[in-house]
Tab-separated table of C-alpha atoms and ligand atoms in Angstrom:
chain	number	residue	atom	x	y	z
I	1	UNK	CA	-21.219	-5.981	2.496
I	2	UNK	CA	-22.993	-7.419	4.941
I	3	UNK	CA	-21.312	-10.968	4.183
I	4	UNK	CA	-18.594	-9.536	5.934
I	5	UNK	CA	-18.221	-10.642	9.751
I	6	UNK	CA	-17.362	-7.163	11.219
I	7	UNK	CA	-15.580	-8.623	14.176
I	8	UNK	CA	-13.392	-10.405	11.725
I	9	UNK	CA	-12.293	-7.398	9.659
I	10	UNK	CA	-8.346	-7.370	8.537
I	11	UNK	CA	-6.943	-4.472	10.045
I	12	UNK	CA	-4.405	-3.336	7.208
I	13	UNK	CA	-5.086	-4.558	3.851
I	14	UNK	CA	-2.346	-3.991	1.116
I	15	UNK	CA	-2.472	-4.191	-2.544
I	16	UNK	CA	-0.504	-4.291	-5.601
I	17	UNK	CA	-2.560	-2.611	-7.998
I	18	UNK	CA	-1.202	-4.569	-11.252
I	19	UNK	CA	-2.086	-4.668	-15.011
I	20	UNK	CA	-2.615	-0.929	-15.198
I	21	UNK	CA	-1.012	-1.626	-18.773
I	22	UNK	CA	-2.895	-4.667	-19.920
I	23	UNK	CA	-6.190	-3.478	-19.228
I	24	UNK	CA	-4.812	-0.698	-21.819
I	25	UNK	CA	-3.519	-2.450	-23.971
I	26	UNK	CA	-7.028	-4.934	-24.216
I	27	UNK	CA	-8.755	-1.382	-25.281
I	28	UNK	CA	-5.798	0.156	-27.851
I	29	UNK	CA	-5.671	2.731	-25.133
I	30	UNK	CA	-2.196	4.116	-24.202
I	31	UNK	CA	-0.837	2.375	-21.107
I	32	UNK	CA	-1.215	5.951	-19.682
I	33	UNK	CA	-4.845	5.689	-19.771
I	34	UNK	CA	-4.250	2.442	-17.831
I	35	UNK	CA	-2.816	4.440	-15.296
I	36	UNK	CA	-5.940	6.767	-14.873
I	37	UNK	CA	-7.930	4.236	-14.745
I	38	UNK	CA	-6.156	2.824	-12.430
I	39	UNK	CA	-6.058	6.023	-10.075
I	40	UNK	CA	-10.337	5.859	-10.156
I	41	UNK	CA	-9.954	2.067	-9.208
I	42	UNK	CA	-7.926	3.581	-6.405
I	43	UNK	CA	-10.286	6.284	-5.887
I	44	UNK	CA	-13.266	3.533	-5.089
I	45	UNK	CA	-11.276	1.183	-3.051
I	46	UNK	CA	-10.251	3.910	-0.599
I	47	UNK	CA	-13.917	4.660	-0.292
I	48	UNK	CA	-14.830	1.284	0.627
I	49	UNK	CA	-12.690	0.619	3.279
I	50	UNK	CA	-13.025	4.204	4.874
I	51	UNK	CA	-16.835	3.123	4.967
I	52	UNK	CA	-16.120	-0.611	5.979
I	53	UNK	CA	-14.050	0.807	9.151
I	54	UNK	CA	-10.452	-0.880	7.830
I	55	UNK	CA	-7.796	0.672	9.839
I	56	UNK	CA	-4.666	0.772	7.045
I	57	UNK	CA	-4.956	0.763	3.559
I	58	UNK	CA	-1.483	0.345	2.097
I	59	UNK	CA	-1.207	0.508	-1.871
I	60	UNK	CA	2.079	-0.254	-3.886
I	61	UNK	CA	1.913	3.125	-6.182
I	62	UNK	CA	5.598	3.322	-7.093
I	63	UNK	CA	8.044	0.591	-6.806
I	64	UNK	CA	12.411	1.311	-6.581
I	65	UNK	CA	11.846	-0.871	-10.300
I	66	UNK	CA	9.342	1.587	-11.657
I	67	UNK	CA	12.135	3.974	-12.338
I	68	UNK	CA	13.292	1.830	-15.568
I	69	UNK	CA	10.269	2.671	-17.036
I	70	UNK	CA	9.965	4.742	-20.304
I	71	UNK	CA	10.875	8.302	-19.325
I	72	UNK	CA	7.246	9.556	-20.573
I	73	UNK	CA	5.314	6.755	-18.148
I	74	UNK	CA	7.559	7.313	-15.525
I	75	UNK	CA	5.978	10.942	-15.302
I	76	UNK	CA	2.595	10.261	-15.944
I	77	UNK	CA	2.362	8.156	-12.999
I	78	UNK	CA	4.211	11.075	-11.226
I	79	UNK	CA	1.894	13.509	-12.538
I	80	UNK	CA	-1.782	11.441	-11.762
I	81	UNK	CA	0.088	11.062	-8.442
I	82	UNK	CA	0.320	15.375	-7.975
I	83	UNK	CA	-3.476	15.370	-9.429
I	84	UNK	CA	-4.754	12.786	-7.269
I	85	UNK	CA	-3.531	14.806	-3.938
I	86	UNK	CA	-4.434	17.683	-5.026
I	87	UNK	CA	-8.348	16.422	-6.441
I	88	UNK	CA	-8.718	14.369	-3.491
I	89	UNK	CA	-7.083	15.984	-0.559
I	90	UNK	CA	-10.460	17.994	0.275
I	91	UNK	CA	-12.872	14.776	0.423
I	92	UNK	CA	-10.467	12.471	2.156
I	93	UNK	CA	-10.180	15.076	4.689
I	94	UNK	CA	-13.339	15.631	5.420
I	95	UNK	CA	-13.794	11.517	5.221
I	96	UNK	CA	-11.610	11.449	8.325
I	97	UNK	CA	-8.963	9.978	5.866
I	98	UNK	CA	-5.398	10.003	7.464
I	99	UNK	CA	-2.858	10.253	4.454
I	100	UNK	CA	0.854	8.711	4.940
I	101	UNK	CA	3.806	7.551	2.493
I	102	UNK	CA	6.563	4.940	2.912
I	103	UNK	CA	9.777	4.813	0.637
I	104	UNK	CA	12.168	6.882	-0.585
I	105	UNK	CA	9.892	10.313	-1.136
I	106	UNK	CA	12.758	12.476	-1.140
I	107	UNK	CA	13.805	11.132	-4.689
I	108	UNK	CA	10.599	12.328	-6.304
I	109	UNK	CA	9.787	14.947	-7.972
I	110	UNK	CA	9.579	18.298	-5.881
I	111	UNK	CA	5.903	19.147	-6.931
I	112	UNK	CA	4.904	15.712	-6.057
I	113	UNK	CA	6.533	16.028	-2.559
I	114	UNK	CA	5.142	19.245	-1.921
I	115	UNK	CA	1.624	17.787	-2.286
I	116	UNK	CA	2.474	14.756	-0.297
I	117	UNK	CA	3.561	16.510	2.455
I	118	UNK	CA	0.773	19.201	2.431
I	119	UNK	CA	-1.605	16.273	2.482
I	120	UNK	CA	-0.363	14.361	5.011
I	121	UNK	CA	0.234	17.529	7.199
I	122	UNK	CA	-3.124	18.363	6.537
I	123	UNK	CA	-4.888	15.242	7.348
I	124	UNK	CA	-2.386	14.113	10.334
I	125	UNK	CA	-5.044	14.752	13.247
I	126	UNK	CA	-7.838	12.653	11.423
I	127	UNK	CA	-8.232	9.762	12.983
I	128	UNK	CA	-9.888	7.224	9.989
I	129	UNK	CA	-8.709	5.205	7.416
I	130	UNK	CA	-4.706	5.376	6.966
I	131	UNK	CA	-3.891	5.643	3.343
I	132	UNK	CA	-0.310	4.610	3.517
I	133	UNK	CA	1.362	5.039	-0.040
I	134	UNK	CA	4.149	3.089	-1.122
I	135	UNK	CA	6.006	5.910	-3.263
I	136	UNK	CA	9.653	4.939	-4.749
I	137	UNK	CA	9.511	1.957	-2.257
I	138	UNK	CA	11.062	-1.230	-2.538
I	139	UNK	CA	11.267	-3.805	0.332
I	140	UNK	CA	15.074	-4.723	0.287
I	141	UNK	CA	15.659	-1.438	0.304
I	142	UNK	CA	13.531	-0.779	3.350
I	143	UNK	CA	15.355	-3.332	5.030
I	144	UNK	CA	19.278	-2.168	4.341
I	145	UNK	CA	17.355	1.514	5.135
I	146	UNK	CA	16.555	0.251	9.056
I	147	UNK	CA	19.672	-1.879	9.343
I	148	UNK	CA	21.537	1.402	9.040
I	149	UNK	CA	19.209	2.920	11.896
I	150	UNK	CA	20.120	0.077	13.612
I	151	UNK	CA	23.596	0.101	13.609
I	152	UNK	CA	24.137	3.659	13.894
I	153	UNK	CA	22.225	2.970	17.445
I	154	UNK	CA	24.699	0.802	18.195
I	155	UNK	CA	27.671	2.776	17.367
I	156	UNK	CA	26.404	5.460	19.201
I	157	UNK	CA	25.830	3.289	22.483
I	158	UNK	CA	21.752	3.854	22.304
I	159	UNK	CA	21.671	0.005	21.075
I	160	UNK	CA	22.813	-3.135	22.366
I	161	UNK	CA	23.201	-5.513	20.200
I	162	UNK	CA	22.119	-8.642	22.057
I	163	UNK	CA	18.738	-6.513	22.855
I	164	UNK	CA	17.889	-6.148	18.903
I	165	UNK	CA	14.203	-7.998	18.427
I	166	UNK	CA	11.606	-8.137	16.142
I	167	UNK	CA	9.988	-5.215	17.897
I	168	UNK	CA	12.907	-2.551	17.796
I	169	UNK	CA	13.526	-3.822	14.154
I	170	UNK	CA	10.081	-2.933	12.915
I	171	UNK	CA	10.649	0.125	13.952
I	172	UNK	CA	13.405	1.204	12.059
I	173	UNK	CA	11.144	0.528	9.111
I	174	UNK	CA	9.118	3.005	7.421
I	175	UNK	CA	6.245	1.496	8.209
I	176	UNK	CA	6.640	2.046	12.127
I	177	UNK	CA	3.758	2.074	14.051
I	178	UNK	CA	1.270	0.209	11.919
I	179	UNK	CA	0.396	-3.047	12.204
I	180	UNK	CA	1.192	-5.851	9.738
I	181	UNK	CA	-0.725	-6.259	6.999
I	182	UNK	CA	-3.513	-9.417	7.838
I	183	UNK	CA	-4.519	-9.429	3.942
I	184	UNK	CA	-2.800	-8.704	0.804
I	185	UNK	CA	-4.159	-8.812	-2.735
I	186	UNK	CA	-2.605	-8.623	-6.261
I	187	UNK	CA	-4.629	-8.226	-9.031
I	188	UNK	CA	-4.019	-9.470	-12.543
I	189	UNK	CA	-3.452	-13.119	-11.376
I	190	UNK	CA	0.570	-12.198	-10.808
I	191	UNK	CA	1.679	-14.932	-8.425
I	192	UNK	CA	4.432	-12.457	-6.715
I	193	UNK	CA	5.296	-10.079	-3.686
I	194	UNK	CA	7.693	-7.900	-6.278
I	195	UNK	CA	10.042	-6.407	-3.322
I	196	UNK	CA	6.506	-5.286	-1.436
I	197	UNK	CA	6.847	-5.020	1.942
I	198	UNK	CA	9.181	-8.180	2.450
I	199	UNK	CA	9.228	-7.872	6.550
I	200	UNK	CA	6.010	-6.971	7.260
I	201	UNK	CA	4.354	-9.798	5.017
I	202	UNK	CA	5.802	-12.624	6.999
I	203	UNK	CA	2.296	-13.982	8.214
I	204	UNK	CA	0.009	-11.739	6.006
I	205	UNK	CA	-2.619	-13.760	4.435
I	206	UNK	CA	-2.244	-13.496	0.140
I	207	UNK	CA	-5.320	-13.276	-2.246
I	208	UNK	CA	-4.495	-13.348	-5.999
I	209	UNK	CA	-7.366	-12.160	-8.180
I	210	UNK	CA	-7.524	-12.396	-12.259
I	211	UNK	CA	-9.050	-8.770	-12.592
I	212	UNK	CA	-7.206	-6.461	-14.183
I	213	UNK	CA	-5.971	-3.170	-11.344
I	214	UNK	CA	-8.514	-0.690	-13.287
I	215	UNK	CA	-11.384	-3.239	-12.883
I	216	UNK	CA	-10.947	-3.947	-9.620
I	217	UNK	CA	-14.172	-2.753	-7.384
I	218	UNK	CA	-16.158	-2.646	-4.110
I	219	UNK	CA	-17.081	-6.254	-5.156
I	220	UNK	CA	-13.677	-7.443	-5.464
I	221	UNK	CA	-13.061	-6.239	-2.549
I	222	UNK	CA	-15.872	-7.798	-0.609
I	223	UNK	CA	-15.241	-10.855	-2.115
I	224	UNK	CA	-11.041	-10.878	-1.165
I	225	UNK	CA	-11.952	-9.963	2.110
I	226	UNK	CA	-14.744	-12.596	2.387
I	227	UNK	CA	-11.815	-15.428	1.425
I	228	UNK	CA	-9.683	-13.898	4.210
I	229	UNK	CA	-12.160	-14.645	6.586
I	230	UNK	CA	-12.394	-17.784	5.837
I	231	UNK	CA	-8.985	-18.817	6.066
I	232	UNK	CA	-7.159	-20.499	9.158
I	233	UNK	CA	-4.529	-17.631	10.375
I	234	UNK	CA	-2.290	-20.270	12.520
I	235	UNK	CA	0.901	-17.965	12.927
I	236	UNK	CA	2.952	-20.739	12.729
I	237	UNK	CA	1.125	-22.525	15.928
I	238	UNK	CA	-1.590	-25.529	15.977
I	239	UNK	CA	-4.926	-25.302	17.201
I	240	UNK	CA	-6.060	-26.581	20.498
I	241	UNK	CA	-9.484	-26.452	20.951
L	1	LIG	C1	0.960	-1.701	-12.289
L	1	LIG	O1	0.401	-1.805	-13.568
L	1	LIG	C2	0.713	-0.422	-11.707
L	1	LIG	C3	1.667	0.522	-11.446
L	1	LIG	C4	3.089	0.357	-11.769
L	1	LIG	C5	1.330	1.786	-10.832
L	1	LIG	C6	0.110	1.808	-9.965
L	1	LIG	C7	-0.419	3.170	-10.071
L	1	LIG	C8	-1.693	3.559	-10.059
L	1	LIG	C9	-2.843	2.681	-9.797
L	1	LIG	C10	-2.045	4.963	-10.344
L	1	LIG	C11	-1.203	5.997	-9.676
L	1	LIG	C12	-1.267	5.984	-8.202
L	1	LIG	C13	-1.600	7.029	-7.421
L	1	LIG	C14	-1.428	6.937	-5.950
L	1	LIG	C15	-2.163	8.254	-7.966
L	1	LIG	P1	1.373	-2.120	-14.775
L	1	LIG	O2	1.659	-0.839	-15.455
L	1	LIG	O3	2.583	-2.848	-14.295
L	1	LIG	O4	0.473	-3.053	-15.632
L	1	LIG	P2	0.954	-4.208	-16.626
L	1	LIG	O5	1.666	-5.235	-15.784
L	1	LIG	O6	-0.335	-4.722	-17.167
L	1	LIG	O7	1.826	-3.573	-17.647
């Protein structure tokens, strides 16, 4: 950990926590067990950054897609979702843990949305880590979502249309009021964003790793953060100095 140059740190850090199902199937496990292992993965990442001092932790949980699942693995991820808040709420709180969710949360299941809510009413004055999950979220999606904002604004007379930046954009988006991700990481050595937060990844620095989501560690995560800091975040621009 203390490779890491703290003055360097990536604010918000978001993952796609992938091959849940592989690391299963590599055992003869049922891809469900995948899944649980994949929620202690989880479990130990959050940990790290809360102790590292990373502001947002933003974690693809649930994707729009998801929902073609099987029926049966479609609610055991809803389920480990419900047991998660529930098991965890109590030490995230006291860890100072701020929980929030972006996508479409009204589509899931009402005991999973009662949790979510309770948790992130209960934790919404703690001012540490923000665990943002990505529940029933897909990035197109997002985007139609705050281009309807948008344009309602306009019809309405609140909006001008010339005036419409970047800014007031980002803000239509559920992700309002964080900042962009500076690192994301897949796991399972899967070479795509998969409709994850299309907008806000614009100049976010990727790191693919080969481990598997359930194996996936404090050391993994030293190590992805150690390659972001050493790479050359140019926004677009040249160096001058
Ligand atoms: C991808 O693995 C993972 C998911 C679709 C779900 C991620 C969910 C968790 C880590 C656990 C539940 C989350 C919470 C917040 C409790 P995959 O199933 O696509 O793996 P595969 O590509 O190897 O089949």
């Amino acid at each position: 950990m203390d490779q890491i140059a703290p003055e360097r740190l990536p604010r918000h850090i978001a993952i796609i926590m992938d091959g849940n199902g592989r690391w299963a199937q590599k055992r003869a496990l049922p891809r469900s067990m995948g899944h649980r292992a994949g929620v202690e993965a989880l479990r130990k990442v959050v940990k790290t950054c809360s102790t590292l001092g990373i502001k947002v932790l933003t974690v693809y949980a649930f994707s729009t897609e998801n929902w073609s699942r099987p029926k049966d693995e479609v609610g055991v991820l809803m389920t480990l979702l419900t047991e998660y808040l529930k098991k965890e709420l109590q030490e995230l709180h006291q860890n100072n843990v701020v929980i929030r969710a972006i996508g479409g949360i009204v589509d899931l299941p009402r005991e999973a949305q009662r949790e979510l809510e309770n948790s992130i009413k209960r934790t919404s004055n703690n001012t540490g880590l923000i665990l943002n999950l990505a529940l029933n979220y897909g990035g197109r999606s997002e985007i139609i979502n705050a281009v309807r904002t948008v344009c309602k604004d306009v019809l309405s007379g609140k909006q001008q249309i010339e005036a419409i930046d970047e800014e007031q954009f980002s803000n239509a988006l559920f992700t309002r009021g964080l900042p962009d991700p500076d690192l994301m990481i897949r796991t399972s050595g899967e070479m795509r964003l998969s409709n994850f937060l299309l907008w806000q990844l614009a100049y976010t620095e990727i790191v693919v790793i080969e481990d598997l989501w359930p194996d996936f560690g404090e050391k993994t995560l030293i190590d992805a953060i150690k390659t972001y800091q050493k790479r050359d975040r140019r926004f677009g621009g040249i160096h001058t100095d």
